[in-house]
Short mmCIF file of C-alpha atoms in Angstrom, two decimals:
data_model
loop_
_atom_site.label_atom_id
_atom_site.label_comp_id
_atom_site.label_asym_id
_atom_site.label_seq_id
_atom_site.Cartn_x
_atom_site.Cartn_y
_atom_site.Cartn_z
CA MET A 1 -32.99 30.52 117.83
CA SER A 2 -35.75 32.87 119.41
CA LEU A 3 -34.95 35.51 121.88
CA ASN A 4 -36.36 33.22 124.97
CA HIS A 5 -34.91 30.35 124.25
CA GLY A 6 -31.57 32.15 123.22
CA LEU A 7 -31.83 34.30 127.16
CA ASN A 8 -32.91 30.22 128.72
CA TYR A 9 -29.72 29.14 127.03
CA TYR A 10 -27.03 31.58 127.41
CA LEU A 11 -28.54 32.36 131.09
CA VAL A 12 -27.89 28.60 132.03
CA LYS A 13 -24.76 28.22 130.42
CA TYR A 14 -23.72 31.51 132.16
CA LEU A 15 -24.85 29.43 135.89
CA SER A 16 -23.81 26.34 134.82
CA ASN A 17 -20.07 28.25 135.29
CA GLN A 18 -20.09 30.26 138.70
CA ASN A 19 -21.65 29.57 141.91
CA PHE A 20 -23.26 32.39 144.00
CA ARG A 21 -23.75 32.04 148.04
CA GLY A 22 -25.72 35.65 149.16
CA SER A 23 -26.18 37.63 146.07
CA GLU A 24 -28.61 40.17 145.11
CA PHE A 25 -30.55 39.64 142.07
CA LYS A 26 -28.35 42.74 140.14
CA GLU A 27 -25.26 41.04 140.88
CA ILE A 28 -26.19 38.23 139.07
CA PHE A 29 -27.54 40.04 136.57
CA ASN A 30 -24.72 42.02 135.74
CA GLY A 31 -22.12 39.47 135.51
CA PHE A 32 -24.95 37.83 132.61
CA ILE A 33 -25.06 40.72 130.79
CA LYS A 34 -21.51 41.13 130.90
CA GLU A 35 -20.81 38.25 129.28
CA TYR A 36 -23.66 38.35 126.94
CA PRO A 37 -24.09 42.18 126.41
CA GLU A 38 -27.09 41.61 123.94
CA PHE A 39 -29.24 40.31 126.94
CA SER A 40 -28.99 44.33 128.51
CA SER A 41 -32.00 45.60 127.83
CA ASN A 42 -35.24 46.21 130.35
CA ASN A 43 -36.79 43.00 128.90
CA SER A 44 -34.06 40.80 129.15
CA TYR A 45 -33.61 41.98 132.64
CA GLN A 46 -37.54 40.86 133.07
CA ARG A 47 -37.43 37.12 132.01
CA THR A 48 -33.89 36.68 133.12
CA TYR A 49 -35.56 37.63 136.90
CA ARG A 50 -38.85 35.38 136.29
CA ILE A 51 -36.15 32.46 135.20
CA ILE A 52 -34.48 33.35 138.10
CA ARG A 53 -37.05 33.22 140.29
CA GLU A 54 -38.28 29.59 139.01
CA LEU A 55 -35.17 28.08 139.42
CA VAL A 56 -36.11 29.22 143.57
CA ASN A 57 -39.03 27.67 142.51
CA CYS A 58 -37.67 24.16 141.25
CA ASP A 59 -35.34 24.30 144.39
CA LEU A 60 -32.37 24.89 142.06
CA MET A 61 -30.93 28.59 144.14
CA THR A 62 -32.33 29.23 147.37
CA LEU A 63 -33.94 32.36 148.53
CA LYS A 64 -32.99 34.13 151.43
CA ARG A 65 -35.29 37.71 152.63
CA THR A 66 -32.61 40.29 154.71
CA HIS A 67 -33.96 43.22 155.42
CA HIS A 68 -35.30 45.21 152.46
CA ASN A 69 -33.28 42.41 150.10
CA TYR A 70 -33.48 39.13 148.64
CA LYS A 71 -30.05 37.16 148.64
CA TYR A 72 -30.20 34.12 145.84
CA THR A 73 -27.32 31.15 147.01
CA SER A 74 -26.49 28.40 143.85
CA ASN A 75 -28.09 24.72 144.79
CA TYR A 76 -27.83 23.29 141.81
CA SER A 77 -25.50 21.45 139.44
CA VAL A 78 -24.91 21.71 135.71
CA SER A 79 -27.27 18.05 134.80
CA SER A 80 -29.92 19.87 137.04
CA LEU A 81 -29.81 23.33 135.59
CA ASN A 82 -29.56 21.56 131.58
CA SER A 83 -32.48 19.59 132.78
CA PHE A 84 -34.46 22.72 133.63
CA LEU A 85 -33.29 24.06 130.77
CA LEU A 86 -34.99 21.41 128.80
CA LYS A 87 -38.72 21.46 130.69
CA GLN A 88 -38.75 25.58 129.30
CA ASP A 89 -40.27 26.63 126.87
CA THR A 90 -37.53 24.54 124.49
CA THR A 91 -40.12 21.79 124.70
CA THR A 92 -42.44 23.30 123.10
CA ASP A 93 -39.69 24.67 120.40
CA PHE A 94 -38.59 20.71 119.79
CA LYS A 95 -42.25 20.03 119.80
CA ASP A 96 -43.21 22.61 116.87
CA LYS A 97 -39.76 20.89 115.18
CA LEU A 98 -40.32 17.59 115.73
CA LYS A 99 -44.29 18.32 114.15
CA SER A 100 -42.66 20.58 110.76
CA GLU A 101 -39.88 17.74 110.18
CA PHE A 102 -42.72 15.56 110.84
CA THR A 103 -44.65 16.78 108.03
CA GLU A 104 -41.81 17.55 105.76
CA VAL A 105 -41.23 13.75 105.33
CA ASN A 106 -44.74 12.41 105.16
CA LEU A 107 -44.72 14.82 101.97
CA ASN A 108 -41.45 13.51 100.66
CA ILE A 109 -42.39 10.12 101.07
CA GLU A 110 -46.09 11.01 98.62
CA LYS A 111 -43.42 12.27 96.51
CA ILE A 112 -41.18 9.04 96.27
CA ARG A 113 -44.75 7.10 96.64
CA LEU A 114 -45.73 8.93 93.05
CA GLU A 115 -42.55 9.02 92.00
CA ILE A 116 -42.23 4.85 91.87
CA ASN A 117 -46.40 4.75 90.69
CA PHE A 118 -44.97 7.18 87.77
CA PHE A 119 -42.00 4.21 87.34
CA ASP A 120 -44.14 1.55 86.77
CA LYS A 121 -46.06 3.33 84.51
CA TYR A 122 -43.02 4.24 82.35
CA MET A 123 -42.01 1.02 82.35
CA LYS A 124 -45.03 -0.19 80.61
CA GLU A 125 -44.74 2.56 78.21
CA TYR A 126 -41.02 2.03 77.36
CA PRO A 127 -40.08 -2.04 77.65
CA ILE A 128 -36.66 -1.23 75.53
CA LEU A 129 -35.77 1.52 78.44
CA LYS A 130 -36.81 -1.38 81.85
CA ASP A 131 -33.58 -1.59 82.95
CA THR A 132 -32.60 2.06 83.31
CA ILE A 133 -36.38 3.03 84.80
CA LEU A 134 -35.70 -0.34 87.11
CA GLN A 135 -32.14 1.17 89.10
CA PHE A 136 -33.97 4.48 89.46
CA LYS A 137 -36.99 2.83 90.59
CA LYS A 138 -35.35 0.95 93.61
CA LYS A 139 -33.33 4.54 94.72
CA SER A 140 -36.68 6.03 95.22
CA GLU A 141 -37.80 2.41 97.03
CA GLN A 142 -34.43 2.54 98.84
CA GLN A 143 -35.40 6.10 100.04
CA LEU A 144 -39.04 5.31 100.49
CA THR A 145 -38.15 2.89 103.55
CA TYR A 146 -35.45 5.01 105.39
CA LEU A 147 -37.84 8.01 105.01
CA GLU A 148 -40.64 5.68 106.71
CA SER A 149 -38.21 4.39 108.50
CA GLN A 150 -37.58 8.09 110.24
CA ILE A 151 -41.16 8.90 110.30
CA CYS A 152 -41.53 5.85 112.65
CA VAL A 153 -38.69 7.74 114.45
CA LEU A 154 -40.16 11.15 114.69
CA ASN A 155 -42.84 9.14 115.93
CA MET A 156 -41.66 8.13 118.69
CA ILE A 157 -39.96 10.90 119.87
CA ARG A 158 -42.79 12.61 119.35
CA THR A 159 -44.89 10.61 121.54
CA ASN A 160 -42.07 11.15 124.67
CA VAL A 161 -41.25 14.72 124.33
#
């Protein structure tokens, strides 16, 4: 899991268990790093701040300015936070994973098609082994059907993500 993806995930997980009313960002961040100390760096502070500001922009948190302070208040449900998480850069992460899986499955399909061609070749060369070769060929054909179905599903998912 990449650092950004992990930060998004754990921050949303933390926020979904909390309700804030008139809290300053530093209070939210301190509570977050208390539960997830691996995100206590300055870099994570800035990323967390950006995520909180995005939550404000999406109306999942409200922001009220009092004197020199900004106060944040929860305005979300767990499902709305999860939707927010999916719309973040995790979508690109899913797209990348789906693309690599699609490529891998396509490679396997090509290998199995070659296998089937070789089974046909060897059945002609060694007719005495026809029954044994047919059993292997049948397994490869079943695996090919399975992988072709998987490609169809991956295509459906990729076009809708």
